[in-house]
Coordinates of C-alpha atoms in Angstrom, one line a residue:
X1 CA -47.5 65.2 27.8
X2 CA -47.3 61.7 25.9
X3 CA -43.5 62.1 25.8
X4 CA -43.3 62.4 29.8
X5 CA -45.9 59.5 30.0
X6 CA -43.7 57.1 27.6
X7 CA -40.5 57.9 29.8
X8 CA -42.4 57.0 33.0
X9 CA -43.3 53.8 31.6
X10 CA -39.8 53.0 30.0
X11 CA -38.2 53.7 33.4
X12 CA -40.7 51.6 35.5
X13 CA -39.8 48.7 33.1
X14 CA -36.2 48.8 33.7
X15 CA -36.8 49.3 37.3
X16 CA -38.7 46.2 37.5
X17 CA -36.1 44.1 35.3
X18 CA -33.3 45.6 37.7
X19 CA -35.2 44.2 40.7
X20 CA -35.6 40.5 39.1
X21 CA -31.9 40.2 38.5
X22 CA -31.1 41.5 41.9
X23 CA -33.4 39.0 43.4
X24 CA -32.2 36.1 41.4
X25 CA -28.3 36.9 42.3
X26 CA -29.3 37.0 45.8
X27 CA -31.1 33.8 46.0
X28 CA -28.4 32.0 44.0
X29 CA -25.4 33.6 46.4
X30 CA -27.6 32.6 49.4
X31 CA -27.9 28.8 48.4
X32 CA -24.2 28.5 47.3
X33 CA -23.1 30.2 50.3
X34 CA -25.0 28.1 52.5
X35 CA -22.8 24.9 51.2
X36 CA -19.7 27.3 51.5
X37 CA -18.7 26.9 47.9
X38 CA -18.2 29.7 45.3
X39 CA -19.7 29.2 41.9
X40 CA -16.4 28.5 40.1
X41 CA -15.2 26.0 42.4
X42 CA -18.4 24.1 42.2
X43 CA -18.5 24.0 38.5
X44 CA -14.6 22.9 38.5
X45 CA -15.1 20.1 40.9
X46 CA -18.0 18.2 39.0
X47 CA -16.4 18.9 35.6
X48 CA -13.1 17.0 36.8
X49 CA -12.5 13.9 34.7
X50 CA -12.4 11.8 37.7
X51 CA -15.2 12.9 39.5
X52 CA -18.8 12.9 38.1
X53 CA -22.2 14.2 39.2
X54 CA -24.7 15.3 36.7
X55 CA -22.3 15.5 33.9
X56 CA -22.0 12.9 31.0
X57 CA -19.9 12.2 28.2
X58 CA -21.3 11.7 24.6
X59 CA -20.1 9.4 21.9
X60 CA -17.5 11.8 20.9
X61 CA -15.9 12.1 24.1
X62 CA -17.3 15.5 24.8
X63 CA -18.9 16.7 28.4
X64 CA -22.6 17.5 27.8
X65 CA -25.3 18.5 30.3
X66 CA -28.4 16.2 30.5
X67 CA -30.5 19.1 29.0
X68 CA -29.0 18.8 25.6
X69 CA -28.7 14.7 25.7
X70 CA -31.4 12.7 24.3
X71 CA -33.6 10.5 26.3
X72 CA -33.7 6.8 25.8
X73 CA -36.4 4.3 26.7
X74 CA -34.4 2.8 29.5
X75 CA -33.7 5.2 32.6
X76 CA -30.5 3.5 33.3
X77 CA -27.6 5.9 34.5
X78 CA -25.7 7.3 31.4
X79 CA -27.9 5.6 28.9
X80 CA -30.8 7.8 29.7
X81 CA -28.5 10.6 28.8
X82 CA -27.4 9.0 25.4
X83 CA -26.9 11.4 22.4
X84 CA -28.3 9.3 19.6
X85 CA -28.8 10.3 15.8
X86 CA -32.4 9.9 14.3
X87 CA -31.1 6.9 12.7
X88 CA -29.7 5.2 15.7
X89 CA -32.7 6.2 17.9
X90 CA -34.8 4.5 15.0
X91 CA -32.8 1.4 15.1
X92 CA -32.9 1.2 18.9
X93 CA -36.7 1.3 18.9
X94 CA -36.9 -1.3 16.3
X95 CA -34.5 -3.8 18.0
X96 CA -36.3 -3.2 21.4
X97 CA -39.8 -3.8 19.6
X98 CA -38.8 -6.9 17.9
X99 CA -37.5 -8.2 21.2
X100 CA -40.9 -7.6 23.2
X101 CA -41.5 -11.0 24.7
X102 CA -45.2 -11.5 24.8
X103 CA -45.9 -12.5 28.5
X104 CA -49.5 -11.6 29.7
X105 CA -50.0 -9.8 32.9
X106 CA -51.9 -12.2 34.8
X107 CA -51.2 -11.4 37.9
X108 CA -49.3 -13.6 40.6
X109 CA -49.4 -17.2 39.5
X110 CA -48.9 -20.1 42.2
X111 CA -46.5 -22.7 41.1
X112 CA -49.2 -25.5 40.6
X113 CA -50.6 -23.2 37.9
X114 CA -47.4 -22.6 36.0
X115 CA -46.3 -24.5 33.1
X116 CA -45.0 -28.4 33.9
X117 CA -43.1 -29.8 31.0
X118 CA -43.8 -33.3 32.2
X119 CA -47.7 -32.8 31.8
X120 CA -47.3 -31.0 28.4
X121 CA -47.0 -32.6 25.2
X122 CA -46.2 -32.4 21.5
X123 CA -47.7 -34.0 18.5
X124 CA -46.4 -34.4 14.8
X125 CA -49.1 -32.6 12.7
X126 CA -48.2 -33.6 8.9
X127 CA -47.3 -37.2 9.8
X128 CA -46.8 -39.2 6.6
X129 CA -45.3 -42.5 5.7
X130 CA -42.3 -40.9 4.2
X131 CA -40.9 -37.6 3.8
X132 CA -38.5 -36.2 1.3
X133 CA -35.3 -34.2 2.1
X134 CA -36.2 -30.5 1.9
X135 CA -39.7 -31.0 3.1
X136 CA -41.3 -29.2 6.2
X137 CA -42.1 -30.8 9.3
X138 CA -44.7 -29.2 11.5
X139 CA -44.9 -30.0 15.4
X140 CA -47.7 -28.9 17.7
X141 CA -47.2 -28.3 21.3
X142 CA -49.7 -28.0 24.1
X143 CA -48.4 -26.8 27.5
X144 CA -50.3 -27.8 30.7
X145 CA -49.7 -26.6 34.4
X146 CA -48.8 -28.9 37.6
X147 CA -52.6 -29.6 37.8
X148 CA -52.5 -31.2 34.1
X149 CA -54.9 -28.4 33.3
X150 CA -54.4 -26.6 29.8
X151 CA -52.9 -23.1 30.0
X152 CA -54.5 -20.4 28.3
X153 CA -51.5 -17.9 27.6
X154 CA -48.3 -18.4 26.2
X155 CA -44.8 -16.7 26.9
X156 CA -42.9 -20.1 27.5
X157 CA -39.4 -20.3 26.4
X158 CA -39.1 -23.5 24.1
X159 CA -36.1 -24.9 22.5
X160 CA -36.6 -27.5 19.6
X161 CA -34.2 -29.7 17.6
X162 CA -34.5 -32.6 15.3
X163 CA -31.7 -35.2 15.4
X164 CA -30.7 -38.8 14.2
X165 CA -28.4 -40.1 16.8
X166 CA -26.8 -42.8 14.8
X167 CA -26.1 -40.3 12.0
X168 CA -24.7 -37.8 14.3
X169 CA -26.9 -35.5 12.6
X170 CA -29.2 -32.6 14.0
X171 CA -30.8 -29.2 13.4
X172 CA -32.9 -26.5 15.3
X173 CA -36.5 -25.6 14.7
X174 CA -38.5 -22.5 14.5
X175 CA -41.0 -21.8 17.3
X176 CA -44.3 -19.8 17.0
X177 CA -46.0 -18.8 20.1
X178 CA -49.8 -18.6 19.5
X179 CA -50.5 -16.9 22.8
X180 CA -53.0 -19.3 24.1
X181 CA -51.1 -22.5 25.4
X182 CA -50.5 -23.6 21.8
X183 CA -47.0 -23.5 19.9
X184 CA -46.1 -24.7 16.7
X185 CA -42.6 -25.6 15.7
X186 CA -41.4 -25.7 12.1
X187 CA -38.5 -27.9 10.8
X188 CA -36.7 -28.5 7.6
X189 CA -35.7 -32.0 7.0
X190 CA -32.1 -31.8 5.8
X191 CA -31.1 -35.4 5.6
X192 CA -32.3 -39.0 5.1
X193 CA -32.9 -41.4 7.6
X194 CA -35.0 -41.8 10.8
X195 CA -35.3 -38.4 12.4
X196 CA -36.5 -37.9 16.0
X197 CA -38.2 -34.8 17.3
X198 CA -37.1 -33.1 20.6
X199 CA -38.7 -30.1 22.5
X200 CA -37.7 -28.8 25.8
X201 CA -38.8 -26.2 28.1
X202 CA -36.2 -23.8 29.1
X203 CA -38.3 -21.6 31.3
X204 CA -42.0 -21.5 31.8
X205 CA -43.5 -18.1 31.2
X206 CA -43.8 -17.3 34.8
X207 CA -40.1 -17.7 35.3
X208 CA -39.6 -15.4 32.0
X209 CA -41.5 -12.7 33.9
X210 CA -39.4 -12.9 36.7
X211 CA -36.0 -12.5 34.5
X212 CA -37.7 -9.4 32.7
X213 CA -38.1 -7.8 36.2
X214 CA -34.5 -8.6 37.0
X215 CA -33.5 -7.1 33.8
X216 CA -35.1 -4.0 34.3
X217 CA -34.9 -3.6 38.0
X218 CA -31.5 -5.4 39.1
X219 CA -28.9 -4.7 36.2
X220 CA -26.3 -4.6 39.0
X221 CA -26.8 -8.2 40.2
X222 CA -23.3 -8.8 39.1
X223 CA -20.9 -6.3 40.5
X224 CA -17.3 -5.4 40.0
X225 CA -14.7 -4.0 41.9
X226 CA -10.9 -2.3 41.6
X227 CA -8.2 -2.0 43.4
X228 CA -6.6 1.5 44.1
X229 CA -3.0 1.5 45.4
X230 CA -0.2 4.4 45.9
X231 CA 2.8 3.2 47.9
X232 CA 1.7 1.4 50.9
X233 CA -1.8 2.7 50.7
X234 CA -4.4 0.5 49.0
X235 CA -8.3 0.6 48.8
X236 CA -10.9 -1.4 46.8
X237 CA -14.4 0.0 45.8
X238 CA -17.1 -1.3 43.9
X239 CA -17.5 -0.4 40.1
X240 CA -20.2 -0.8 37.5
X241 CA -21.7 0.6 34.3
X242 CA -24.1 2.4 36.7
X243 CA -23.3 3.5 40.3
X244 CA -25.5 5.7 42.8
X245 CA -24.4 9.3 42.5
X246 CA -24.7 9.7 46.4
X247 CA -21.4 9.3 46.8
X248 CA -18.1 10.6 44.7
X249 CA -17.4 8.7 41.7
X250 CA -14.3 7.8 39.6
X251 CA -15.2 8.3 36.0
X252 CA -13.4 5.9 33.8
X253 CA -15.7 6.4 30.9
X254 CA -13.9 5.8 27.6
X255 CA -13.2 9.2 25.9
X256 CA -13.4 7.7 22.3
X257 CA -16.2 5.4 22.4
X258 CA -18.2 7.0 25.2
X259 CA -18.5 3.6 26.8
X260 CA -19.3 4.6 30.5
X261 CA -17.7 2.8 33.5
X262 CA -17.4 4.1 36.9
X263 CA -16.1 3.4 40.5
X264 CA -16.7 4.7 43.9
X265 CA -13.9 7.0 44.6
X266 CA -11.5 6.0 47.2
X267 CA -11.5 7.8 50.4
X268 CA -7.6 8.3 50.7
X269 CA -6.5 7.9 46.8
X270 CA -6.9 9.5 43.8
X271 CA -9.0 7.8 40.8
X272 CA -5.6 7.7 38.7
X273 CA -4.2 5.1 41.3
X274 CA -6.5 2.2 40.0
X275 CA -4.4 -0.9 39.6
X276 CA -6.9 -3.5 38.1
X277 CA -10.4 -4.6 37.5
X278 CA -12.3 -7.9 38.7
X279 CA -15.6 -9.6 39.2
X280 CA -16.8 -8.8 42.7
X281 CA -19.3 -11.3 43.1
X282 CA -23.3 -12.3 42.4
X283 CA -26.0 -10.6 44.6
X284 CA -27.9 -13.2 46.5
X285 CA -31.6 -13.3 47.6
X286 CA -32.7 -11.9 44.5
X287 CA -36.1 -14.0 44.4
X288 CA -39.0 -14.4 46.8
X289 CA -39.9 -18.1 47.9
X290 CA -42.9 -17.9 45.4
X291 CA -40.5 -16.8 42.7
X292 CA -37.7 -19.5 43.4
X293 CA -40.2 -22.2 42.6
X294 CA -40.1 -21.2 38.8
X295 CA -36.5 -22.2 38.9
X296 CA -36.1 -25.6 39.6
X297 CA -33.5 -28.1 38.3
X298 CA -35.2 -31.0 37.2
X299 CA -38.6 -29.6 37.5
X300 CA -38.9 -26.6 35.1
X301 CA -35.5 -25.8 33.8
X302 CA -34.5 -27.1 30.5
X303 CA -36.7 -30.2 30.9
X304 CA -37.9 -32.2 27.9
X305 CA -41.5 -32.3 26.8
X306 CA -42.8 -35.7 25.8
X307 CA -44.6 -36.7 22.6
X308 CA -48.2 -37.9 22.4
X309 CA -47.8 -40.4 20.0
X310 CA -44.5 -41.0 17.4
X311 CA -41.8 -38.6 18.0
X312 CA -39.8 -39.7 14.8
X313 CA -40.5 -39.5 11.1
X314 CA -38.7 -41.3 8.2
X315 CA -37.0 -38.8 5.2
X316 CA -36.1 -40.2 1.9
X317 CA -33.6 -38.6 -0.4
X318 CA -35.2 -36.3 -3.0
X319 CA -33.8 -38.5 -5.6
X320 CA -33.4 -42.2 -4.9
X321 CA -29.7 -42.1 -6.4
X322 CA -28.6 -39.4 -3.7
X323 CA -26.8 -40.7 -1.1
X324 CA -24.5 -38.4 0.8
X325 CA -25.2 -35.2 -1.3
X326 CA -28.3 -33.5 -0.1
X327 CA -27.4 -30.0 0.6
X328 CA -30.3 -27.6 -0.1
X329 CA -29.5 -24.2 -2.2
X330 CA -30.5 -21.4 -0.2
X331 CA -30.9 -17.7 -0.2
X332 CA -29.9 -15.2 2.5
X333 CA -31.9 -15.3 5.8
X334 CA -31.8 -19.0 5.6
X335 CA -33.1 -21.2 8.6
X336 CA -31.7 -23.1 10.1
X337 CA -28.5 -21.8 9.0
X338 CA -26.9 -25.4 9.0
X339 CA -27.2 -28.7 10.3
X340 CA -24.7 -31.5 11.6
X341 CA -24.2 -34.9 9.6
X342 CA -21.5 -37.2 10.9
X343 CA -20.7 -34.7 13.4
X344 CA -19.5 -32.3 10.7
X345 CA -21.4 -28.9 10.7
X346 CA -22.8 -28.2 7.1
X347 CA -23.7 -24.5 6.3
X348 CA -26.7 -24.3 3.9
X349 CA -25.4 -21.0 2.3
X350 CA -21.8 -22.0 1.4
X351 CA -19.5 -25.0 1.1
X352 CA -17.4 -25.6 4.5
X353 CA -13.9 -27.0 4.5
X354 CA -12.6 -29.4 7.0
X355 CA -9.4 -28.8 8.5
X356 CA -8.7 -31.8 10.0
X357 CA -4.9 -31.6 9.7
X358 CA -2.8 -29.0 11.3
X359 CA -1.0 -28.4 8.0
X360 CA -4.4 -27.3 6.6
X361 CA -4.6 -24.9 9.0
X362 CA -1.0 -23.4 8.7
X363 CA -1.5 -23.4 4.8
X364 CA -4.7 -21.3 5.3
X365 CA -3.0 -19.1 8.0
X366 CA 0.4 -18.4 6.2
X367 CA 1.7 -14.9 6.2
X368 CA -1.6 -13.5 8.3
X369 CA -2.2 -11.6 11.2
X370 CA -5.3 -12.9 13.1
X371 CA -6.8 -10.9 16.1
X372 CA -9.3 -12.5 18.4
X373 CA -11.4 -10.2 20.5
X374 CA -13.9 -10.9 23.1
X375 CA -14.7 -13.1 25.8
X376 CA -13.6 -16.7 26.9
X377 CA -15.6 -18.3 24.2
X378 CA -13.4 -17.0 21.6
X379 CA -10.4 -17.6 23.7
X380 CA -11.6 -20.9 23.2
X381 CA -10.5 -20.6 19.6
X382 CA -6.9 -19.3 20.6
X383 CA -6.7 -22.3 22.9
X384 CA -7.6 -24.7 20.1
X385 CA -5.2 -23.1 17.5
X386 CA -2.3 -23.4 19.9
X387 CA -2.9 -26.8 20.9
X388 CA -3.8 -28.3 17.4
X389 CA -1.0 -26.7 15.4
X390 CA 2.3 -27.6 16.8
X391 CA 4.2 -24.9 14.8
X392 CA 2.0 -22.2 16.5
X393 CA 3.9 -21.6 19.7
X394 CA 2.5 -19.5 22.5
X395 CA 4.8 -16.5 23.3
X396 CA 4.7 -16.0 27.3
X397 CA 3.5 -12.6 28.1
X398 CA 3.2 -13.4 31.7
X399 CA -0.5 -12.5 31.7
X400 CA -2.9 -14.0 34.1
X401 CA -4.2 -17.3 33.2
X402 CA -7.8 -17.3 31.6
X403 CA -7.3 -13.6 31.1
X404 CA -4.6 -12.6 28.8
X405 CA -3.7 -10.9 26.3
X406 CA -2.1 -13.7 24.7
X407 CA 0.2 -14.0 21.6
X408 CA 1.2 -17.1 19.7
X409 CA 3.6 -16.9 16.6
X410 CA 4.6 -19.5 14.1
X411 CA 8.0 -17.8 12.8
X412 CA 8.5 -20.5 9.9
X413 CA 5.0 -19.7 8.2
X414 CA 4.8 -16.1 9.3
X415 CA 1.6 -16.6 11.2
X416 CA 0.9 -14.1 14.3
X417 CA -2.3 -14.8 16.7
X418 CA -3.4 -12.5 19.1
X419 CA -5.8 -12.7 21.7
X420 CA -7.4 -10.0 24.0
X421 CA -10.3 -9.6 26.3
X422 CA -13.0 -6.9 25.6
X423 CA -13.4 -4.0 27.9
X424 CA -15.8 -3.6 31.0
X425 CA -18.2 -5.2 31.9
X426 CA -16.0 -8.2 32.1
X427 CA -16.4 -11.0 34.7
X428 CA -12.9 -12.3 34.6
X429 CA -10.5 -12.4 37.6
X430 CA -8.0 -9.5 37.8
X431 CA -7.6 -7.6 34.5
X432 CA -5.0 -5.1 34.8
X433 CA -6.3 -1.4 34.2
X434 CA -3.7 -0.7 31.6
X435 CA -5.1 -4.0 29.7
X436 CA -8.7 -3.1 29.9
X437 CA -9.2 -2.1 26.0
X438 CA -12.4 -1.8 24.2
X439 CA -12.8 -3.8 20.9
X440 CA -13.8 -0.5 19.0
X441 CA -10.5 1.3 19.8
X442 CA -8.5 -2.0 19.1
X443 CA -10.0 -2.1 15.6
X444 CA -9.1 1.6 15.1
X445 CA -5.6 0.6 15.4
X446 CA -5.7 -2.0 12.9
X447 CA -4.5 -1.0 9.5
X448 CA -6.1 -4.1 7.9
X449 CA -5.7 -5.6 4.2
X450 CA -5.7 -9.1 2.6
X451 CA -3.5 -10.9 5.4
X452 CA -5.4 -9.3 8.2
X453 CA -8.2 -11.6 10.0
X454 CA -10.5 -10.3 12.9
X455 CA -12.8 -12.4 14.9
X456 CA -15.1 -10.9 17.7
X457 CA -17.2 -12.5 20.3
X458 CA -18.9 -10.2 22.6
X459 CA -22.2 -11.3 24.3
X460 CA -21.9 -13.3 27.6
X461 CA -20.8 -10.5 29.9
X462 CA -23.9 -8.6 29.0
X463 CA -26.4 -10.8 29.7
X464 CA -27.6 -9.2 33.4
X465 CA -27.8 -5.4 31.8
X466 CA -30.9 -3.5 30.0
X467 CA -30.5 -4.4 26.1
X468 CA -29.4 -0.6 25.5
X469 CA -26.1 -1.4 27.2
X470 CA -25.3 -4.1 24.8
X471 CA -26.6 -2.1 21.7
X472 CA -24.3 0.9 22.5
X473 CA -21.4 -1.7 22.7
X474 CA -22.2 -3.3 19.4
X475 CA -22.8 0.2 17.8
X476 CA -19.4 1.3 18.7
X477 CA -17.9 -2.1 17.2
X478 CA -19.9 -2.0 14.3
X479 CA -18.8 1.5 13.4
X480 CA -15.1 0.8 13.8
X481 CA -15.6 -2.5 11.6
X482 CA -17.1 -0.4 8.9
X483 CA -14.2 2.2 8.9
X484 CA -11.8 -1.0 8.8
X485 CA -13.5 -2.4 5.8
X486 CA -13.9 1.2 4.1
X487 CA -10.1 1.6 4.5
X488 CA -8.9 -2.1 4.0
X489 CA -11.8 -3.8 2.1
X490 CA -10.0 -7.2 1.8
X491 CA -9.7 -7.4 5.6
X492 CA -11.7 -10.4 6.7
X493 CA -14.0 -9.8 9.8
X494 CA -15.7 -12.8 11.6
X495 CA -18.4 -12.5 14.2
X496 CA -19.1 -15.4 16.7
X497 CA -22.6 -15.5 17.9
X498 CA -23.7 -16.3 21.4
X499 CA -24.4 -20.0 22.3
X500 CA -26.7 -21.9 24.6
X501 CA -25.3 -23.0 28.0
X502 CA -26.0 -25.4 31.0
X503 CA -28.7 -23.6 33.4
X504 CA -29.3 -24.1 36.9
X505 CA -31.5 -22.1 39.4
X506 CA -28.8 -19.4 40.0
X507 CA -27.1 -19.5 36.5
X508 CA -30.5 -18.7 34.9
X509 CA -30.6 -15.4 37.0
X510 CA -27.6 -14.0 35.2
X511 CA -26.9 -16.0 32.2
X512 CA -30.2 -17.5 31.3
X513 CA -30.3 -18.7 27.5
X514 CA -33.2 -16.5 27.3
X515 CA -30.9 -13.4 28.0
X516 CA -28.5 -14.7 25.5
X517 CA -31.2 -15.1 22.9
X518 CA -32.1 -11.6 22.9
X519 CA -28.4 -10.9 22.7
X520 CA -27.9 -13.0 19.8
X521 CA -31.0 -11.6 18.1
X522 CA -29.5 -8.1 18.4
X523 CA -26.2 -9.1 17.4
X524 CA -27.5 -10.6 14.0
X525 CA -29.6 -7.6 13.1
X526 CA -27.2 -4.8 14.0
X527 CA -24.5 -6.8 11.7
X528 CA -26.7 -7.8 8.9
X529 CA -25.3 -6.1 5.4
X530 CA -22.1 -5.0 7.1
X531 CA -19.8 -7.2 5.2
X532 CA -19.0 -9.4 8.0
X533 CA -19.1 -13.1 8.3
X534 CA -21.1 -15.1 11.0
X535 CA -20.2 -18.5 12.9
X536 CA -23.6 -19.5 13.9
X537 CA -22.5 -20.6 17.5
X538 CA -26.1 -20.5 18.6
X539 CA -27.5 -23.0 16.3
X540 CA -24.2 -25.1 16.2
X541 CA -24.8 -25.7 20.1
X542 CA -28.5 -26.2 19.9
X543 CA -28.4 -28.8 17.2
X544 CA -25.7 -31.1 18.7
X545 CA -26.3 -34.0 20.7
X546 CA -23.9 -32.9 23.6
X547 CA -25.0 -31.2 26.6
X548 CA -25.1 -27.3 26.3
X549 CA -22.1 -25.5 27.9
X550 CA -21.0 -21.9 28.1
X551 CA -17.8 -23.2 26.8
X552 CA -18.6 -26.1 24.1
X553 CA -16.7 -29.2 23.8
X554 CA -13.9 -29.4 21.5
X555 CA -15.8 -31.1 18.7
X556 CA -18.1 -28.1 18.6
X557 CA -15.2 -25.7 18.9
X558 CA -13.4 -27.8 15.9
X559 CA -16.4 -27.1 13.7
X560 CA -16.7 -23.5 14.6
X561 CA -12.9 -23.2 13.6
X562 CA -13.5 -25.0 10.3
X563 CA -16.3 -22.5 9.7
X564 CA -14.0 -19.6 10.6
X565 CA -11.0 -20.9 8.4
X566 CA -13.6 -21.6 5.5
X567 CA -14.3 -17.9 5.5
X568 CA -10.4 -16.9 5.5
X569 CA -9.7 -19.5 3.0
X570 CA -12.8 -20.7 0.8
X571 CA -13.0 -23.5 -1.4
X572 CA -11.9 -22.6 -4.7
X573 CA -14.3 -22.6 -7.7

């Protein structure tokens, strides 16, 4: 009896399972047949390298499904499906947390209640008859609105420096936001003489809130395009790090680094017919009339904050017999990293040489191969060296002007100088597709050694994207740098940091110093302890008396090159 009952139960269970399987198969077939595709064809179509749907590529170049990918904090295209190790995830979270800008959510603020630099003021707190070189100077900044009422919250972006115009000296200050309308600025007095304090408001906190919104909600405000051509047929489509998946996409994600890049698929041509890459343009009409009021030249973009009382102090040498030698011994993490004196940059952590004669540069670079990778700010180094050193002759590769790649040779002294722009996103005009190279991949192709020098500058073209996009790019570059230094420890690797630039209402929305300050902070943190050298272009721009420019003037570039060459050929001790 019990045996028959057990068999009956087993038969019922098997019958129920069979019915569920049949039901699932029928439902699946109905769904797929309604679109006229078989399962196999559908899978093959969306796993094709050229067309992408819900399939992504991890850092090793393997196709993975979203279910097995990690989820990042920023839901931006492929970056929400990054596969990160626990260490990478911790690092990314730490970087994003460190860059949280404290702007209180006070709701919509009318223009008259926003920060007015002309009504704001600063005072020197620890005023004294005389300061000594090495002393700390403290300055208190109090911001007010256009109704001359004190503000009760912080979040403004200030830049500060001390300078002595007659001595062509300058250095930057460190700003602390007390979140109540008061800011304190700390300066280290690094040279004797009359030292003047200058504070400027780059953006009010109300403008920073707008920039934050654009960074999170409008990362595509710079758009790119590519030309596809086959025979007499040509099409141009839009491209970017992320594109809507409502239309078929060409997948140009790099198989080695996993750096994503997509273009809308041409209607008549295959993805493999892509010819070039170029900047499409900038989106217009991003702001409301109320938001536009926070970005006005001559009103609240890079405007000076006046002093209430004296704006200068007198500094004397630490010892009266000291005249021109007043460098201070400092450890790592020094702020500021250096200062100008007689228009020459003086790093505080090592002795920088002056390469004032072309023969000095030639002697330093003799028998060396120098690679310059990145954006147009490091292309300036190539242009400076080929202009300054007569024996370094540029070899015409037929490359587009201002795009590259470029090559210069000094056959007599066996010097080879190369420049190549970094991979997309790059806002240059017309880069040929086969010239789009990622810095990490280029580094992997370098043997390295004592006669190999590498310099990298990657920052400006990432200012419109979420920070995760930049972190991923630097992570790939850093990995390649570490591998290069592991196999060839005597290779010199130099990183050029970001720099401040001129700002107007439109430029602020795409290349604000506030965006670039974030990128610069990430760059420094991610390459700390890696064994590379830093050329501090950020401080070298802010500390100088010349107006800020995306491409700094020659005197600043010259100081950058002197610092770079001092790493390659340090002072003999």
